[in-house]
Short mmCIF file of C-alpha atoms and ligand atoms in Angstrom, two decimals:
data_model
loop_
_atom_site.label_atom_id
_atom_site.label_comp_id
_atom_site.label_asym_id
_atom_site.label_seq_id
_atom_site.Cartn_x
_atom_site.Cartn_y
_atom_site.Cartn_z
CA MET A 1 -40.47 -43.94 33.04
CA ALA A 2 -40.05 -46.92 30.68
CA ASP A 3 -39.63 -45.99 27.03
CA CYS A 4 -38.85 -42.34 27.78
CA ILE A 5 -35.68 -41.30 25.95
CA PHE A 6 -34.88 -38.56 28.44
CA CYS A 7 -35.41 -40.84 31.46
CA LYS A 8 -32.90 -43.16 29.80
CA ILE A 9 -30.49 -40.25 29.40
CA VAL A 10 -30.96 -39.48 33.11
CA ASP A 11 -30.22 -43.09 34.12
CA GLY A 12 -27.27 -43.31 31.71
CA SER A 13 -28.63 -46.07 29.49
CA ILE A 14 -28.65 -43.64 26.54
CA PRO A 15 -25.48 -41.51 26.24
CA SER A 16 -25.54 -37.72 26.21
CA LYS A 17 -23.08 -34.89 26.14
CA LYS A 18 -23.72 -33.36 29.54
CA VAL A 19 -23.10 -29.72 30.34
CA TYR A 20 -24.59 -29.59 33.84
CA GLU A 21 -26.00 -32.05 36.36
CA ASP A 22 -27.15 -32.01 39.95
CA ASP A 23 -29.57 -34.08 42.01
CA GLN A 24 -32.66 -32.51 40.40
CA ILE A 25 -31.80 -31.55 36.82
CA LEU A 26 -29.64 -32.38 33.83
CA ALA A 27 -28.52 -30.26 30.87
CA PHE A 28 -27.09 -31.83 27.71
CA TYR A 29 -26.48 -30.93 24.08
CA ASP A 30 -29.36 -31.45 21.66
CA LEU A 31 -28.68 -34.20 19.11
CA GLU A 32 -29.91 -32.00 16.25
CA PRO A 33 -28.83 -28.47 17.15
CA GLN A 34 -30.86 -25.60 15.74
CA ALA A 35 -28.41 -22.90 16.84
CA PRO A 36 -24.64 -22.75 17.44
CA VAL A 37 -25.41 -23.53 21.09
CA HIS A 38 -28.45 -25.76 21.67
CA VAL A 39 -28.79 -27.42 25.03
CA LEU A 40 -31.76 -29.15 26.66
CA VAL A 41 -32.42 -28.63 30.35
CA ILE A 42 -34.64 -31.26 31.96
CA PRO A 43 -35.93 -32.27 35.37
CA LYS A 44 -34.66 -35.72 36.30
CA GLN A 45 -38.15 -36.58 37.48
CA HIS A 46 -40.46 -37.61 34.64
CA ILE A 47 -42.95 -34.80 34.08
CA SER A 48 -44.53 -35.08 30.65
CA CYS A 49 -45.20 -31.45 29.80
CA ALA A 50 -46.27 -28.08 31.15
CA ASP A 51 -49.81 -29.39 31.62
CA GLU A 52 -48.49 -31.61 34.43
CA VAL A 53 -46.89 -28.86 36.49
CA ASP A 54 -48.57 -28.34 39.84
CA GLU A 55 -47.76 -27.45 43.46
CA SER A 56 -46.20 -30.86 44.06
CA ASN A 57 -43.52 -30.56 41.36
CA SER A 58 -43.12 -26.89 40.44
CA GLY A 59 -40.05 -26.43 42.64
CA VAL A 60 -37.80 -28.15 40.12
CA PHE A 61 -38.71 -25.54 37.52
CA ALA A 62 -37.70 -22.74 39.85
CA HIS A 63 -34.43 -24.63 40.24
CA ILE A 64 -34.04 -24.93 36.45
CA PHE A 65 -34.51 -21.18 36.03
CA GLU A 66 -32.03 -20.49 38.83
CA LYS A 67 -29.43 -22.64 37.05
CA ILE A 68 -30.00 -21.52 33.46
CA PRO A 69 -28.05 -18.24 33.86
CA GLN A 70 -25.08 -20.21 35.22
CA ILE A 71 -25.29 -22.78 32.40
CA ALA A 72 -25.64 -20.01 29.79
CA LYS A 73 -22.61 -18.20 31.18
CA GLU A 74 -20.53 -21.38 31.14
CA LEU A 75 -21.54 -21.94 27.50
CA GLY A 76 -20.40 -18.43 26.59
CA LEU A 77 -23.87 -17.01 25.99
CA THR A 78 -22.90 -13.55 27.19
CA ASN A 79 -25.08 -11.64 24.72
CA GLY A 80 -28.40 -13.32 25.42
CA TYR A 81 -30.21 -16.51 24.58
CA ARG A 82 -33.66 -18.01 24.08
CA ILE A 83 -35.48 -20.51 26.27
CA VAL A 84 -38.18 -22.57 24.52
CA ASN A 85 -40.62 -25.11 25.91
CA ASN A 86 -42.88 -27.02 23.53
CA CYS A 87 -46.03 -28.58 25.00
CA GLY A 88 -48.28 -31.13 23.34
CA ASP A 89 -49.08 -31.78 19.71
CA ASP A 90 -49.84 -28.22 18.62
CA GLY A 91 -46.64 -27.15 20.37
CA CYS A 92 -44.69 -29.77 18.35
CA GLN A 93 -43.40 -31.51 21.48
CA SER A 94 -41.67 -34.64 20.19
CA VAL A 95 -40.21 -35.96 23.46
CA LYS A 96 -42.85 -36.26 26.18
CA HIS A 97 -40.49 -35.50 29.06
CA MET A 98 -40.67 -31.81 29.82
CA HIS A 99 -37.58 -29.90 28.71
CA PHE A 100 -36.36 -26.43 27.97
CA HIS A 101 -34.37 -25.66 24.85
CA LEU A 102 -31.57 -23.20 25.60
CA LEU A 103 -30.55 -21.64 22.30
CA GLY A 104 -27.92 -19.07 21.47
CA GLY A 105 -24.52 -18.29 20.10
CA THR A 106 -25.87 -16.12 17.28
CA GLN A 107 -28.50 -13.46 16.65
CA LEU A 108 -31.72 -15.48 16.73
CA GLY A 109 -34.73 -14.75 14.54
CA GLY A 110 -37.38 -12.40 15.83
CA ARG A 111 -40.35 -14.66 15.14
CA MET A 112 -41.49 -17.44 17.48
CA VAL A 113 -43.47 -19.45 14.94
P1 AMP B 201 -39.21 -31.14 21.32
O1 AMP B 201 -39.53 -31.19 19.86
O2 AMP B 201 -39.44 -29.78 21.95
O3 AMP B 201 -39.89 -32.25 22.08
O4 AMP B 201 -37.65 -31.33 21.43
C1 AMP B 201 -37.05 -32.58 21.56
C2 AMP B 201 -35.58 -32.40 21.28
O5 AMP B 201 -34.90 -33.52 21.73
C3 AMP B 201 -35.25 -32.22 19.80
O6 AMP B 201 -34.61 -30.98 19.60
C4 AMP B 201 -34.33 -33.41 19.51
O7 AMP B 201 -33.29 -33.09 18.62
C5 AMP B 201 -33.81 -33.73 20.89
N1 AMP B 201 -33.38 -35.10 21.10
C6 AMP B 201 -34.07 -36.23 20.83
N2 AMP B 201 -33.36 -37.31 21.21
C7 AMP B 201 -32.19 -36.84 21.74
C8 AMP B 201 -31.05 -37.46 22.32
N3 AMP B 201 -30.93 -38.79 22.43
N4 AMP B 201 -30.04 -36.67 22.76
C9 AMP B 201 -30.13 -35.33 22.65
N5 AMP B 201 -31.20 -34.68 22.13
C10 AMP B 201 -32.22 -35.43 21.67
#
């Protein structure tokens, strides 16, 4: 989608530090890490947020959750991690291309908000 930062990362017109890629998904380091390890995992297809998930596109999210353990292991997250998805304004979603934050590398805080 035009003007979507993450679509531009997918097509290579904006650089990223990739940690995993296949035909359906991409994982890359967050520009402003909030933990020692902070990676974003995205579908290559433009899906704005969780509100847009339906029967026609949900398969890619199963794929993401199948790959996250492999990505986490490769990043050395052997003692656990957190997966975060922000949706919409109240969820503080700043990039409107659905993504999962994979955070770890330290003992994370116990509160979600
Ligand atoms: P959210 O607030 O959940 O929408 O998260 C968006 C995330 O994208 C933030 O953590 C940003 O630091 C990150 N981000 C924005 N632009 C880039 C970029 N060009 N490369 C890597 N991460 C980015």
